[in-house]
Amino acid sequence: MTRIAVAGPRGNMGKEAVQLVERTDGFTLAAVIDHRFNQGKMMDAEGMADLDVPVYKDVDSCFTSEKIDVLVDLTNPETGKVHLRKALEHRVRPVVGTTGFSEEDIDELGRLAEEKELGALIAPNFAVGAILLMKFSKMAAAYMEDVEIIEQHHDRKLDAPSGTAMKTAQMIAEVRKEKQQGHPEESEAWAHARGADYEGMKVHSVRLPGRVAHQEVLFGGEGQTLTLRHDSLNRTSFMPGVKLAIEEVQTYTGLVYGLDQLITLEGDQ
Ligand code: NAP
């Protein structure tokens, strides 16, 4: 039985993760971590079923009082970073869906996971379809180097571009022939009209109420275009990936960044 703690259980993602853990054979919800709840109280926040598990205000007290195998963090980048570090220090394997980590954060957390000889996972996107979109985009970029990414999210999202867009751009850059796209003399009458620039490709972030998580990768070539698109229509789309992550993080050592590392396709490089 895998004993799991969920941090951020009142959040949109956290609520789904709590339900996933509760209904999955082989998983036990051992505790939740919520900075607004008094320790020991039952969670009876609006919109949530009462949870018959201990609530902790911080990870340290949770890990010293409970036996936890895996921490699932769905909070915010500052908190997620602290939670990941503390989990490893307490020999708990972290599965972090929180987005907004810098490359330096990821490197530092990776070193800590190696040092502790524990598995850890940071996944900017748990939706299997989004992972496939990233992989297909990388395949296409080997042949079509003109590419722009448009990601769309709800307007409560804190970070931009999305972790998925950043990861997609990084994966594309591994195979794409280097190129500064657009007209060499193009100019912007309004700042950022052409979007963010990553190694010459452009990334655009849309934030609107009503959206969940959507991404298009547009390729252009002589007389042709190719558009790849993925839509997460609700947050249940992320849960099969969370389940896979909880199972897999117990089988390796070191930090894995991205669920794409755990889903292999024929022809993957
Ligand atoms: P959300 O609805 O705002 O939920 C975040 C929750 O974390 C809130 O309940 C918040 O409580 C709580 N929280 C903040 N600080 C905390 C702390 N110190 N201890 C415990 N709980 C704390 O956000 P969301 O939509 O669920 O997203 C959460 C994170 O997951 C974001 O980083 C988002 O970008 C990311 N995300 C990832 C994926 C993926 O597939 N990997 C998909 C969607 C979203 P208060 O509101 O009371 O502060």
mmCIF file of N, CA and C in Angstrom, residues 132-148 168 171-177 181 201 217-221 224-229 265 267-269:
data_model
loop_
_atom_site.group_PDB
_atom_site.id
_atom_site.type_symbol
_atom_site.label_atom_id
_atom_site.label_comp_id
_atom_site.label_asym_id
_atom_site.label_seq_id
_atom_site.Cartn_x
_atom_site.Cartn_y
_atom_site.Cartn_z
ATOM 1 N N LEU A 132 1.959 13.546 -25.527
ATOM 2 C CA LEU A 132 2.034 13.100 -26.924
ATOM 3 C C LEU A 132 2.208 14.311 -27.846
ATOM 4 N N LEU A 133 1.501 15.398 -27.551
ATOM 5 C CA LEU A 133 1.648 16.620 -28.363
ATOM 6 C C LEU A 133 3.108 17.098 -28.362
ATOM 7 N N MET A 134 3.730 17.065 -27.192
ATOM 8 C CA MET A 134 5.138 17.503 -27.107
ATOM 9 C C MET A 134 6.029 16.598 -27.963
ATOM 10 N N LYS A 135 5.784 15.293 -27.840
ATOM 11 C CA LYS A 135 6.641 14.342 -28.570
ATOM 12 C C LYS A 135 6.423 14.455 -30.074
ATOM 13 N N PHE A 136 5.156 14.590 -30.499
ATOM 14 C CA PHE A 136 4.879 14.732 -31.936
ATOM 15 C C PHE A 136 5.500 16.042 -32.450
ATOM 16 N N SER A 137 5.472 17.088 -31.613
ATOM 17 C CA SER A 137 6.035 18.379 -32.017
ATOM 18 C C SER A 137 7.542 18.251 -32.247
ATOM 19 N N LYS A 138 8.185 17.507 -31.355
ATOM 20 C CA LYS A 138 9.636 17.300 -31.500
ATOM 21 C C LYS A 138 9.931 16.548 -32.797
ATOM 22 N N MET A 139 9.098 15.530 -33.090
ATOM 23 C CA MET A 139 9.308 14.766 -34.337
ATOM 24 C C MET A 139 9.173 15.683 -35.548
ATOM 25 N N ALA A 140 8.133 16.524 -35.537
ATOM 26 C CA ALA A 140 7.865 17.394 -36.684
ATOM 27 C C ALA A 140 8.958 18.457 -36.844
ATOM 28 N N ALA A 141 9.484 18.939 -35.703
ATOM 29 C CA ALA A 141 10.457 20.044 -35.752
ATOM 30 C C ALA A 141 11.760 19.636 -36.421
ATOM 31 N N ALA A 142 12.018 18.331 -36.490
ATOM 32 C CA ALA A 142 13.233 17.876 -37.178
ATOM 33 C C ALA A 142 13.133 18.180 -38.676
ATOM 34 N N TYR A 143 11.902 18.314 -39.174
ATOM 35 C CA TYR A 143 11.693 18.552 -40.609
ATOM 36 C C TYR A 143 11.130 19.932 -40.906
ATOM 37 N N MET A 144 10.496 20.565 -39.909
ATOM 38 C CA MET A 144 9.896 21.893 -40.116
ATOM 39 C C MET A 144 10.386 22.807 -38.992
ATOM 40 N N GLU A 145 11.344 23.680 -39.307
ATOM 41 C CA GLU A 145 11.959 24.448 -38.218
ATOM 42 C C GLU A 145 11.238 25.750 -37.880
ATOM 43 N N ASP A 146 10.239 26.119 -38.713
ATOM 44 C CA ASP A 146 9.482 27.335 -38.398
ATOM 45 C C ASP A 146 8.286 26.950 -37.539
ATOM 46 N N VAL A 147 8.304 27.372 -36.275
ATOM 47 C CA VAL A 147 7.282 26.905 -35.327
ATOM 48 C C VAL A 147 6.922 27.997 -34.328
ATOM 49 N N GLU A 148 5.650 28.109 -34.045
ATOM 50 C CA GLU A 148 5.200 29.014 -32.979
ATOM 51 C C GLU A 148 4.266 28.219 -32.064
ATOM 52 N N THR A 168 7.824 22.108 -24.143
ATOM 53 C CA THR A 168 7.676 21.822 -25.576
ATOM 54 C C THR A 168 8.765 22.542 -26.365
ATOM 55 N N MET A 171 12.082 20.833 -25.871
ATOM 56 C CA MET A 171 12.180 19.554 -26.600
ATOM 57 C C MET A 171 12.367 19.808 -28.100
ATOM 58 N N ILE A 172 11.635 20.802 -28.625
ATOM 59 C CA ILE A 172 11.769 21.137 -30.050
ATOM 60 C C ILE A 172 13.204 21.609 -30.332
ATOM 61 N N ALA A 173 13.738 22.435 -29.417
ATOM 62 C CA ALA A 173 15.075 23.001 -29.629
ATOM 63 C C ALA A 173 16.152 21.916 -29.722
ATOM 64 N N GLU A 174 15.891 20.752 -29.125
ATOM 65 C CA GLU A 174 16.886 19.662 -29.186
ATOM 66 C C GLU A 174 17.113 19.173 -30.613
ATOM 67 N N VAL A 175 16.094 19.321 -31.488
ATOM 68 C CA VAL A 175 16.236 18.769 -32.845
ATOM 69 C C VAL A 175 16.102 19.824 -33.945
ATOM 70 N N ARG A 176 15.592 21.008 -33.600
ATOM 71 C CA ARG A 176 15.282 22.017 -34.616
ATOM 72 C C ARG A 176 16.554 22.691 -35.116
ATOM 73 N N LYS A 177 16.608 22.883 -36.435
ATOM 74 C CA LYS A 177 17.729 23.641 -37.006
ATOM 75 C C LYS A 177 17.605 25.071 -36.499
ATOM 76 N N GLN A 181 13.201 33.250 -36.352
ATOM 77 C CA GLN A 181 12.019 33.245 -37.223
ATOM 78 C C GLN A 181 11.475 34.647 -37.486
ATOM 79 N N MET A 201 12.238 30.859 -31.705
ATOM 80 C CA MET A 201 10.811 30.541 -31.940
ATOM 81 C C MET A 201 9.953 31.344 -30.961
ATOM 82 N N VAL A 217 0.656 23.826 -31.430
ATOM 83 C CA VAL A 217 2.004 24.019 -31.964
ATOM 84 C C VAL A 217 1.832 24.130 -33.477
ATOM 85 N N LEU A 218 2.189 25.293 -34.016
ATOM 86 C CA LEU A 218 1.970 25.581 -35.431
ATOM 87 C C LEU A 218 3.301 25.529 -36.178
ATOM 88 N N PHE A 219 3.345 24.731 -37.222
ATOM 89 C CA PHE A 219 4.538 24.655 -38.065
ATOM 90 C C PHE A 219 4.191 25.260 -39.418
ATOM 91 N N GLY A 220 5.156 25.952 -40.015
ATOM 92 C CA GLY A 220 4.946 26.513 -41.354
ATOM 93 C C GLY A 220 6.079 26.112 -42.271
ATOM 94 N N GLY A 221 5.748 25.783 -43.508
ATOM 95 C CA GLY A 221 6.766 25.474 -44.514
ATOM 96 C C GLY A 221 6.322 26.045 -45.847
ATOM 97 N N GLN A 224 2.718 25.080 -47.060
ATOM 98 C CA GLN A 224 2.011 24.133 -46.184
ATOM 99 C C GLN A 224 2.123 24.537 -44.720
ATOM 100 N N THR A 225 1.146 24.106 -43.945
ATOM 101 C CA THR A 225 1.213 24.299 -42.493
ATOM 102 C C THR A 225 0.841 22.976 -41.821
ATOM 103 N N LEU A 226 1.288 22.831 -40.606
ATOM 104 C CA LEU A 226 0.915 21.660 -39.801
ATOM 105 C C LEU A 226 0.562 22.193 -38.424
ATOM 106 N N THR A 227 -0.624 21.833 -37.918
ATOM 107 C CA THR A 227 -1.039 22.301 -36.597
ATOM 108 C C THR A 227 -1.322 21.103 -35.701
ATOM 109 N N LEU A 228 -0.669 21.073 -34.553
ATOM 110 C CA LEU A 228 -0.920 20.029 -33.555
ATOM 111 C C LEU A 228 -1.596 20.711 -32.370
ATOM 112 N N ARG A 229 -2.630 20.098 -31.836
ATOM 113 C CA ARG A 229 -3.376 20.764 -30.766
ATOM 114 C C ARG A 229 -3.814 19.766 -29.703
ATOM 115 N N LEU A 265 7.764 6.373 -26.836
ATOM 116 C CA LEU A 265 7.157 6.052 -28.123
ATOM 117 C C LEU A 265 8.216 5.416 -29.001
ATOM 118 N N GLY A 267 10.613 5.321 -31.813
ATOM 119 C CA GLY A 267 11.253 6.439 -32.506
ATOM 120 C C GLY A 267 11.669 7.560 -31.575
ATOM 121 N N ASP A 268 11.412 7.431 -30.258
ATOM 122 C CA ASP A 268 11.876 8.438 -29.315
ATOM 123 C C ASP A 268 13.389 8.555 -29.360
ATOM 124 N N GLN A 269 13.913 9.808 -29.314
ATOM 125 C CA GLN A 269 15.373 9.940 -29.279
ATOM 126 C C GLN A 269 15.804 10.180 -27.857
#
